PDB file of C-alpha atoms in Angstrom:
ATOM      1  CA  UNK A1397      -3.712 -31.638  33.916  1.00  0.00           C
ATOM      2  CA  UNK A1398      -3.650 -31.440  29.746  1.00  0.00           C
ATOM      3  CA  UNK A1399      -0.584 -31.161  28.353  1.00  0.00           C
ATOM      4  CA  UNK A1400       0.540 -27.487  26.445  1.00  0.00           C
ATOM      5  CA  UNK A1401       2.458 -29.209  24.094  1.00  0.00           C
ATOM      6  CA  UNK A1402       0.812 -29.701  20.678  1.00  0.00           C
ATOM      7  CA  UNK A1403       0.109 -33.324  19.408  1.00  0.00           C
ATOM      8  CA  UNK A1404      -0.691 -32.287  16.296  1.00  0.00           C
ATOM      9  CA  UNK A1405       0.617 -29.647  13.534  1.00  0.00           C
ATOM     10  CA  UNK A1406      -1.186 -26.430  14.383  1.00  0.00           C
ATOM     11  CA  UNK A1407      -3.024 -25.202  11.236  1.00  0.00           C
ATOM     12  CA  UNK A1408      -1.601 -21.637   9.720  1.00  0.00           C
ATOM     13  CA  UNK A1409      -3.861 -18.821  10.680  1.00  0.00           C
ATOM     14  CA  UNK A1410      -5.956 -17.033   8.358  1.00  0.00           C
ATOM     15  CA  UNK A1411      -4.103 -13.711   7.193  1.00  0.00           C
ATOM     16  CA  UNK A1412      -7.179 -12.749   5.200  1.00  0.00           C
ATOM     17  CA  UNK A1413      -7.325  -9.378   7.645  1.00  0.00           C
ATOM     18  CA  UNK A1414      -4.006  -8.068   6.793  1.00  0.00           C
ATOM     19  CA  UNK A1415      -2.920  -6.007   3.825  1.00  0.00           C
ATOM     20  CA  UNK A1416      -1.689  -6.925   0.188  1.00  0.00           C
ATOM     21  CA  UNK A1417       0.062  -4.294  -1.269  1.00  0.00           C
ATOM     22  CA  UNK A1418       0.882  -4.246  -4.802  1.00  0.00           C
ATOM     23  CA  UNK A1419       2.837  -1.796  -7.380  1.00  0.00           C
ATOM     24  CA  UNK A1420       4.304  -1.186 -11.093  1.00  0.00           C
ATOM     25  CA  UNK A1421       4.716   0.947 -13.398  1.00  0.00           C
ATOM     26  CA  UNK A1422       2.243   3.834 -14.200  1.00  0.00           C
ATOM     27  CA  UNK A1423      -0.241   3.367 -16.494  1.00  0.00           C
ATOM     28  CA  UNK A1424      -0.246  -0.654 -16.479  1.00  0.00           C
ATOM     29  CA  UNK A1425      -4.265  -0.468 -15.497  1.00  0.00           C
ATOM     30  CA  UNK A1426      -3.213  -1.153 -11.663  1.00  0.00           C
ATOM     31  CA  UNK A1427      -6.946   1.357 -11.064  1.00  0.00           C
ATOM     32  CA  UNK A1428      -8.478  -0.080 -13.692  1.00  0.00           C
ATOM     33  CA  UNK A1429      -8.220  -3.552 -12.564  1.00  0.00           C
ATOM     34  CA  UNK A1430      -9.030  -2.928  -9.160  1.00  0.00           C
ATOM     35  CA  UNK A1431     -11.712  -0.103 -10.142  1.00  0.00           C
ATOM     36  CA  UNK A1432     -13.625  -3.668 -11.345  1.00  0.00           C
ATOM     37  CA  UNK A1433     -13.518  -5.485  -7.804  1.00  0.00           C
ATOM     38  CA  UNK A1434     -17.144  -6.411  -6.169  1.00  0.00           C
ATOM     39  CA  UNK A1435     -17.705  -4.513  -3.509  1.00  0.00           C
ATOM     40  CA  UNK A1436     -14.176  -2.084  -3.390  1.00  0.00           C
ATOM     41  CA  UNK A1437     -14.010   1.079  -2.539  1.00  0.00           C
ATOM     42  CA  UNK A1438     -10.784   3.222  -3.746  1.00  0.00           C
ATOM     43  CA  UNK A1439      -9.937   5.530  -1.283  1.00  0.00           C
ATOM     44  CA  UNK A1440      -8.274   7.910  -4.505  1.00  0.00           C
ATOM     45  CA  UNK A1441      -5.091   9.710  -3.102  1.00  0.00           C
ATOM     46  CA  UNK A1442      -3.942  11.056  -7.008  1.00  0.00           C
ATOM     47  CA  UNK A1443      -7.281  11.246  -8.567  1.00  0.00           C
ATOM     48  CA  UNK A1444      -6.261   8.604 -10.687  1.00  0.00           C
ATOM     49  CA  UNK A1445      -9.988   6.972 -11.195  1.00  0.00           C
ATOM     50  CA  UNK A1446     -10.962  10.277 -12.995  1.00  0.00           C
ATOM     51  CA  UNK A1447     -11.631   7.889 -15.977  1.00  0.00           C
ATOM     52  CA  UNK A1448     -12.679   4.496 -14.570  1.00  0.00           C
ATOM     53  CA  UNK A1449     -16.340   3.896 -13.235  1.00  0.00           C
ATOM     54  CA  UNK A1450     -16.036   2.649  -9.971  1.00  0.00           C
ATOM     55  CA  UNK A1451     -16.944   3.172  -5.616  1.00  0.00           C
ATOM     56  CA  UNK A1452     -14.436   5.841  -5.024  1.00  0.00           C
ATOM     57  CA  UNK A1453     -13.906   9.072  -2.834  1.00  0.00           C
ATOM     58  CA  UNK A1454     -11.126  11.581  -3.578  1.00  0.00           C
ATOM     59  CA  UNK A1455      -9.133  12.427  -0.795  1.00  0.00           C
ATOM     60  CA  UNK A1456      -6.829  15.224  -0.223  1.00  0.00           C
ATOM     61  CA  UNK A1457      -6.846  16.041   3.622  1.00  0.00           C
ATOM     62  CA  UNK A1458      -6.425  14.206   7.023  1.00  0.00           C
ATOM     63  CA  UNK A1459      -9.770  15.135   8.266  1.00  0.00           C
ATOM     64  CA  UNK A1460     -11.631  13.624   5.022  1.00  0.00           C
ATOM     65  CA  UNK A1461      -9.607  10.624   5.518  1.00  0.00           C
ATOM     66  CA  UNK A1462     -10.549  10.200   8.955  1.00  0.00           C
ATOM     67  CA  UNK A1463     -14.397  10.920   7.863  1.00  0.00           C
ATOM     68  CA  UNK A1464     -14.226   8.209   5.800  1.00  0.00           C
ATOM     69  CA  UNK A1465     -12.197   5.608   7.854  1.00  0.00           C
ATOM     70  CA  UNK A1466     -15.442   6.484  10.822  1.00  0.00           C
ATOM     71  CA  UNK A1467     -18.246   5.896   8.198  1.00  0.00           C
ATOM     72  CA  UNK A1468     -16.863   2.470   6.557  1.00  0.00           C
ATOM     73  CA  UNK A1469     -16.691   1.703  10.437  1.00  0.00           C
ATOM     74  CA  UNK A1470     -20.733   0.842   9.798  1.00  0.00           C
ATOM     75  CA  UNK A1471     -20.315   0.506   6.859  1.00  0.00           C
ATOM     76  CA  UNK A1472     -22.350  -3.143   5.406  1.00  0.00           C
ATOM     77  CA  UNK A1473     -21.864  -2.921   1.633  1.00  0.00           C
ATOM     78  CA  UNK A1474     -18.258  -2.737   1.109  1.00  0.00           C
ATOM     79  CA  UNK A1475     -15.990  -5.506   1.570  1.00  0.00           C
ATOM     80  CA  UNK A1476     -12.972  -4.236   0.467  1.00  0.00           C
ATOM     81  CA  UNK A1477     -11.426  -0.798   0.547  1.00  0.00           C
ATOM     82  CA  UNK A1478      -7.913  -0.218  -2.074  1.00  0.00           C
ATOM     83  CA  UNK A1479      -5.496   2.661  -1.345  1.00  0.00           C
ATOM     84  CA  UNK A1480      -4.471   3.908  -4.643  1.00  0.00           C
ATOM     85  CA  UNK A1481      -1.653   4.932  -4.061  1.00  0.00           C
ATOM     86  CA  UNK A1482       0.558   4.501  -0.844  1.00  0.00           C
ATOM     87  CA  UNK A1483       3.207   6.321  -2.514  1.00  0.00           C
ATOM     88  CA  UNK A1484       0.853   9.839  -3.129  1.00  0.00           C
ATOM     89  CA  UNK A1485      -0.242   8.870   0.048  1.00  0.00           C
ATOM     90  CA  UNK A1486       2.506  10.793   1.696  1.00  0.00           C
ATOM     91  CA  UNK A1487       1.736  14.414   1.334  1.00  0.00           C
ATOM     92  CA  UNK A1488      -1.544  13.602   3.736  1.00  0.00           C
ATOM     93  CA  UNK A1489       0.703  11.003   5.994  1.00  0.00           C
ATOM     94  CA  UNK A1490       3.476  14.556   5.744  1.00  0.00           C
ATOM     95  CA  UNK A1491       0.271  16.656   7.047  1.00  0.00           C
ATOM     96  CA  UNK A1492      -0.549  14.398   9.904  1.00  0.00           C
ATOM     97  CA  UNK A1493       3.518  13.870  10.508  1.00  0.00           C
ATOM     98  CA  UNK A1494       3.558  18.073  11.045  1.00  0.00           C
ATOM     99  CA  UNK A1495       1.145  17.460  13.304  1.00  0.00           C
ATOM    100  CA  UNK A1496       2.335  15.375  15.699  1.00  0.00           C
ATOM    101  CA  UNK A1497       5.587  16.473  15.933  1.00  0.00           C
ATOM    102  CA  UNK A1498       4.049  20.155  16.381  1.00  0.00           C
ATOM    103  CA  UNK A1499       2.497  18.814  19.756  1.00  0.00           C
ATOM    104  CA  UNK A1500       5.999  17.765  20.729  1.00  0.00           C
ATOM    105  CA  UNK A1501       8.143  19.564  22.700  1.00  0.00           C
ATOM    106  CA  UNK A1502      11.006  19.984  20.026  1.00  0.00           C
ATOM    107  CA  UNK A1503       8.110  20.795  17.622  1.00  0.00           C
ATOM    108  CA  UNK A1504       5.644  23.757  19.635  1.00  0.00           C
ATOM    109  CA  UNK A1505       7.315  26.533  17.377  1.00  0.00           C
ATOM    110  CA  UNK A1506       6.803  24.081  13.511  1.00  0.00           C
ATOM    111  CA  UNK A1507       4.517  25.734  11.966  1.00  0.00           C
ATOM    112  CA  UNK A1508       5.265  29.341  13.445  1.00  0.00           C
ATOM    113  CA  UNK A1509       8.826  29.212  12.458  1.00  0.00           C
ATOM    114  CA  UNK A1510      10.429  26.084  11.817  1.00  0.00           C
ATOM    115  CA  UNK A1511       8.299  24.861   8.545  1.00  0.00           C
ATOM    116  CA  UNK A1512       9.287  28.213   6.571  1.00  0.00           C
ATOM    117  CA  UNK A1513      13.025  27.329   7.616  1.00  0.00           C
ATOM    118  CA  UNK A1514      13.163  23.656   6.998  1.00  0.00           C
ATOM    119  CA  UNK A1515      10.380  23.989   3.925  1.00  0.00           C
ATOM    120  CA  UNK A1516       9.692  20.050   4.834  1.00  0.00           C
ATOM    121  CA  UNK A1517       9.224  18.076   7.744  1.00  0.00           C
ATOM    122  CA  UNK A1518      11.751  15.314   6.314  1.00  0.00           C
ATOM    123  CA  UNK A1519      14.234  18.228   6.367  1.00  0.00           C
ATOM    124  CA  UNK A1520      14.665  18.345  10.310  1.00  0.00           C
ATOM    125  CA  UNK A1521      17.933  17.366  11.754  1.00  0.00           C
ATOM    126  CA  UNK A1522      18.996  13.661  12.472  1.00  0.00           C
ATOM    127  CA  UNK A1523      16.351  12.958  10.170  1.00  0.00           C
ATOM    128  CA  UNK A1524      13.831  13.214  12.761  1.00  0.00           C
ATOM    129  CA  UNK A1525      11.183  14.097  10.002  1.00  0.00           C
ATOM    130  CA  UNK A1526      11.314  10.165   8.415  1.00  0.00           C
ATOM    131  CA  UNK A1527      10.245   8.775  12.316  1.00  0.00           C
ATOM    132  CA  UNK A1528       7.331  11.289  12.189  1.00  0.00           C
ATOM    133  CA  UNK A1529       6.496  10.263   8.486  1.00  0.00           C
ATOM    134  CA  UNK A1530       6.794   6.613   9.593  1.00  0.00           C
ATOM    135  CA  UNK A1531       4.480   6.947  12.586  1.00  0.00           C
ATOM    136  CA  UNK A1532       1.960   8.981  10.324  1.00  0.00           C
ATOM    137  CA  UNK A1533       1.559   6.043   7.788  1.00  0.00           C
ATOM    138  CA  UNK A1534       1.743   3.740  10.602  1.00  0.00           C
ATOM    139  CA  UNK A1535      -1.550   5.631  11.787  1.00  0.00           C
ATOM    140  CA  UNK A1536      -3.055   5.379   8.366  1.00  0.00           C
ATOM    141  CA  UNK A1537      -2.823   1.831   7.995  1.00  0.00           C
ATOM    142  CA  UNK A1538      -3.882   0.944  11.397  1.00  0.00           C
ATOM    143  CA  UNK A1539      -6.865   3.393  10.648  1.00  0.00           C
ATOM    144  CA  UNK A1540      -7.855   1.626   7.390  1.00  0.00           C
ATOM    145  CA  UNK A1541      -7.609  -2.170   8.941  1.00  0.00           C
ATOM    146  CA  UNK A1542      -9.951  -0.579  12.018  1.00  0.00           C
ATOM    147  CA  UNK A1543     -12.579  -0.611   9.517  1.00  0.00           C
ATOM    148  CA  UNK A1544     -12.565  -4.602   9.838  1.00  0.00           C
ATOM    149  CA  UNK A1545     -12.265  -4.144   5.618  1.00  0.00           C
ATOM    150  CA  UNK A1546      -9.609  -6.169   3.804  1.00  0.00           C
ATOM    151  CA  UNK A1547      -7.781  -3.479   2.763  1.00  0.00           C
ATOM    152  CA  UNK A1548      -5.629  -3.658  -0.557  1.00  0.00           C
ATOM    153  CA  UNK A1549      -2.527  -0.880  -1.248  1.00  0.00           C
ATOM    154  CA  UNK A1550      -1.684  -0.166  -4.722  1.00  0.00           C
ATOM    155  CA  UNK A1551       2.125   1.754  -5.327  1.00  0.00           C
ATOM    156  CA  UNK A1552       4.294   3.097  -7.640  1.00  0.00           C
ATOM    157  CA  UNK A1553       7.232   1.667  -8.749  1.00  0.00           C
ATOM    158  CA  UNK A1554      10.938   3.198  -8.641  1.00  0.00           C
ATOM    159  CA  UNK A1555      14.729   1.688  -9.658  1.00  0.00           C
ATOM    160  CA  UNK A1556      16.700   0.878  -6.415  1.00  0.00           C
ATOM    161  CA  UNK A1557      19.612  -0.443  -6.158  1.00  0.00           C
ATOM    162  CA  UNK A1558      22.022  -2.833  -3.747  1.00  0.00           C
ATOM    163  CA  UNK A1559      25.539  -3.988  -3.597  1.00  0.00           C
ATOM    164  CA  UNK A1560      26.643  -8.003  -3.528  1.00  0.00           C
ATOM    165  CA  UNK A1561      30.134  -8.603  -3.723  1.00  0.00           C
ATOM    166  CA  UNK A1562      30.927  -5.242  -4.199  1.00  0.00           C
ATOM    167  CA  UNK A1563      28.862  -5.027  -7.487  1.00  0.00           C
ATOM    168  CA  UNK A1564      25.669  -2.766  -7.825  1.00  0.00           C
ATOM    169  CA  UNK A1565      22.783  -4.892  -8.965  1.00  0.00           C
ATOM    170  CA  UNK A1566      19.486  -2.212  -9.574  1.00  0.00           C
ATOM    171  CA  UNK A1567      16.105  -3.576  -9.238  1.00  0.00           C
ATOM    172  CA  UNK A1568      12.111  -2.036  -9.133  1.00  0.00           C
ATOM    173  CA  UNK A1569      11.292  -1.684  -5.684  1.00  0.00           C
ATOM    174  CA  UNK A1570       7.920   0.153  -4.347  1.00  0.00           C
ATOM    175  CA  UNK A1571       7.949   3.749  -4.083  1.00  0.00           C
ATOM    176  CA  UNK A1572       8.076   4.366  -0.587  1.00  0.00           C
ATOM    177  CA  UNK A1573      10.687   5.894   2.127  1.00  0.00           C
ATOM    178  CA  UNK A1574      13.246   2.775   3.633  1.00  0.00           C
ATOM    179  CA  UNK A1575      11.786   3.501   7.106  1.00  0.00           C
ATOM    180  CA  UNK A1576       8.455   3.623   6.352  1.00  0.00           C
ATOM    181  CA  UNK A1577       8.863   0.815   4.034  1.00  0.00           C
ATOM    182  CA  UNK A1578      10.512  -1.624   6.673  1.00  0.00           C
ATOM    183  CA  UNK A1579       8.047  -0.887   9.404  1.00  0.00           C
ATOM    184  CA  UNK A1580       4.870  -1.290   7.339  1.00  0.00           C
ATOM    185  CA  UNK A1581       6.759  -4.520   5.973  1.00  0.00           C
ATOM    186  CA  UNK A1582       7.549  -5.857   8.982  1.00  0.00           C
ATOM    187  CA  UNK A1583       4.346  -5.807  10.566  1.00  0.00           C
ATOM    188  CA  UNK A1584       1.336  -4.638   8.581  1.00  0.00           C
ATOM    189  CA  UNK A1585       1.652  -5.827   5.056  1.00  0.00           C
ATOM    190  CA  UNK A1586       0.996  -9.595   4.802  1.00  0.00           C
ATOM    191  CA  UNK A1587       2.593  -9.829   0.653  1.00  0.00           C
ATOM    192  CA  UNK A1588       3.747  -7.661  -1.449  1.00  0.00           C
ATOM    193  CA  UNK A1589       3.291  -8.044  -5.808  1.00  0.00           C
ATOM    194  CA  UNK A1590       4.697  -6.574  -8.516  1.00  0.00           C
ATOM    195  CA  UNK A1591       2.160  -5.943 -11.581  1.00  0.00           C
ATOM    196  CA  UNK A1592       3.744  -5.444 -15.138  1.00  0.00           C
ATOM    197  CA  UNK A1593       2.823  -6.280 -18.753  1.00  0.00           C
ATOM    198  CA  UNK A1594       3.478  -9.380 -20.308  1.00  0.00           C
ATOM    199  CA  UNK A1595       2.693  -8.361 -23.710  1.00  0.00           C
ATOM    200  CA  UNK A1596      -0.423  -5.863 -25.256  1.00  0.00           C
ATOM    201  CA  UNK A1597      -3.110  -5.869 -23.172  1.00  0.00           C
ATOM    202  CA  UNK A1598      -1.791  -8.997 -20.952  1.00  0.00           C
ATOM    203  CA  UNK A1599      -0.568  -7.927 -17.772  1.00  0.00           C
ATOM    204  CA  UNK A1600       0.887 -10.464 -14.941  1.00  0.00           C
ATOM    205  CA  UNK A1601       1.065 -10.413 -10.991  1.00  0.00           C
ATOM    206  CA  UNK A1602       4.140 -11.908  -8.992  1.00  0.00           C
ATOM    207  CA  UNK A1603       4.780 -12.297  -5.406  1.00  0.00           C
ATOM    208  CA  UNK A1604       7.722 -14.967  -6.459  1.00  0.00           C
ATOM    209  CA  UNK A1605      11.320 -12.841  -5.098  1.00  0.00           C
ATOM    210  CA  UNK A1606      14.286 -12.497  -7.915  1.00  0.00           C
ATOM    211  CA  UNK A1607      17.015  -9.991  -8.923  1.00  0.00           C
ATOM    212  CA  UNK A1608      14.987  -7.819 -10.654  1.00  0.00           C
ATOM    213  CA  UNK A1609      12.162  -7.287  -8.064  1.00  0.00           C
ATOM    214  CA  UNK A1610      10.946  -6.438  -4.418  1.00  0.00           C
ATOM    215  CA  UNK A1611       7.845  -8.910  -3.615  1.00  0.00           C
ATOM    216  CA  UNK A1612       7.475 -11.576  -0.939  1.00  0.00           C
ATOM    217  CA  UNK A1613       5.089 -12.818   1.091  1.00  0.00           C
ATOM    218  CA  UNK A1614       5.230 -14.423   4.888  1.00  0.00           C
ATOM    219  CA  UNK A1615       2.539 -17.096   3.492  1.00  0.00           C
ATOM    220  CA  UNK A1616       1.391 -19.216   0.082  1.00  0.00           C
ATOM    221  CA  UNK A1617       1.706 -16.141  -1.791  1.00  0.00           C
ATOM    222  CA  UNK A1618       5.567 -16.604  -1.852  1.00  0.00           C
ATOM    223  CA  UNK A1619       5.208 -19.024  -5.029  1.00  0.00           C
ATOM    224  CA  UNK A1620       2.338 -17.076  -6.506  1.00  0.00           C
ATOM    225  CA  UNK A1621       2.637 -15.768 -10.311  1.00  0.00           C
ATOM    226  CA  UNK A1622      -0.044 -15.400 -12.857  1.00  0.00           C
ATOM    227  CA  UNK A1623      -2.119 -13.900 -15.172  1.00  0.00           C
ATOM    228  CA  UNK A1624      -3.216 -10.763 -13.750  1.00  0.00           C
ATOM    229  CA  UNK A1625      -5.594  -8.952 -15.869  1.00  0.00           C
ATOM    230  CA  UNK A1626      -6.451  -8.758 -19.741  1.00  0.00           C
ATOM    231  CA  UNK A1627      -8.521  -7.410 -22.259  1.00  0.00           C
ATOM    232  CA  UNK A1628     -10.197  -9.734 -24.008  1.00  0.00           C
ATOM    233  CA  UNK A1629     -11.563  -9.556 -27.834  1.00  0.00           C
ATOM    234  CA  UNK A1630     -14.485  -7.153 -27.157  1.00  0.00           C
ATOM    235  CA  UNK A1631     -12.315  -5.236 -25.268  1.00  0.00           C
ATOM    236  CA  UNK A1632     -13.532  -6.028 -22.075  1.00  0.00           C
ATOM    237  CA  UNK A1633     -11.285  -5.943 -18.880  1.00  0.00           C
ATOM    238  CA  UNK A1634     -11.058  -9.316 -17.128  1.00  0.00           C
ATOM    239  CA  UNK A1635      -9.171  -9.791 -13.676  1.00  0.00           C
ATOM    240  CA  UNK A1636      -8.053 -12.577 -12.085  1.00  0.00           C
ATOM    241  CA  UNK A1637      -8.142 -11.851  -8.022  1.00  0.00           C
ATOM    242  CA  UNK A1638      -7.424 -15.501  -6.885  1.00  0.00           C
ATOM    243  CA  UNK A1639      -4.467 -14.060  -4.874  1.00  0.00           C
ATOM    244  CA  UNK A1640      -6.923 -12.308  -2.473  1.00  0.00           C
ATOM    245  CA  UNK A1641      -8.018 -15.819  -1.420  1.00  0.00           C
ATOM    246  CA  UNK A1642      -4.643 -17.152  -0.238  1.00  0.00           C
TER     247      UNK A1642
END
């Protein structure tokens, strides 16, 4: 009988499939850049691609997003579909979250009664609401890898903050509830980057951890820092997405 006990080193698997999710600061031409990806599609939660030329459908309800998810099911042209953004993402992931907790039991009187007294869904005791929002985004993202796509999530950027040695240290972190943020972290986000600008028109991309910054990766990405994107002397945009290869 063979033996189950590897001879070899077992090569790492390819994580191609699984999300990169990357954020900053408004304005630093995060759409832009990705707006000039072959073969993208921006799935445009803030209709922040008003002004960029680029594959893109607005979205602004649960059923359109679902629409969409079904056709890029078939879908042969597109290769890679960008969320822009995760963190305006969450009024339709709120919409879906009212939804499902509407066909619970605790939830059959929501949208009779309960959403004029608690105004949001995040509002609801024991903070209930943030497992419903969590599960909601869960169901997004699951939705938008079912389209066999690699899918790419852009974010917004806010100051956090955590204590060591009883000293508060702030740092940017990505836009998103904790609970939502640890569950799509812990199993459907393969890296996580942090875009900002170097100097005029230079911009960088880091996945390297510090003090001053949420990114990591569970793969080669953990030592990854470059160039980004810049405009060059004609004023053309020119992107550097080597870190979708890793």
């Amino acid at each position: 009988m063979s033996s189950l006990i590897p001879r070899e080193k077992v090569k790492p698997e390819n994580t191609l499939t699984n999300p990169i999710l990357v954020y900053g600061l408004p304005k630093v031409g995060k759409t832009e850049a990705f707006a000039s990806l072959p073969n993208n599609l921006i799935l445009d939660f803030e209709k922040s691609t008003k002004r960029v030329e680029c594959y893109k459908v607005d979205i602004d309800s649960v059923k359109k997003y679902y629409e969409v998810i079904n056709e890029l099911k078939t879908d042969k042209q597109f290769e890679y579909i960008t969320i822009d953004t995760i963190t305006s993402m969450e009024q339709i992931a709120k919409d879906l979250a009212e939804f499902k907790y509407s066909k619970t039991a605790f939830g059959t009187n929501w949208y009779s009664d309960n959403k004029a007294k608690y105004l949001d869904i995040l509002n609801l005791p024991m903070g209930a609401g943030h497992m419903f929002l969590k599960d909601a985004y869960i169901d997004l993202i699951k939705a938008a890898l079912s389209t066999k796509k690699r899918v790419i999530i852009i974010g917004h950027v806010k100051e956090n903050f955590r204590e060591e040695n009883g000293i508060s240290i702030q740092f940017n972190d990505i836009d998103l509830h904790n609970a939502t943020k640890r569950a799509l972290f812990a199993k459907y986000i393969e890296a996580y980057g942090y875009i900002y600008r170097r100097e005029e028109n230079v911009n960088m991309i880091t996945f390297v951890q510090n003090t001053d910054i949420n990114v990591g990766s569970r793969g080669r990405l953990g030592a990854y820092k470059k160039e980004f994107s810049k405009k060059n002397e004609n004023g053309e945009l020119v992107v550097d997405f080597s870190f979708l290869e890793y």
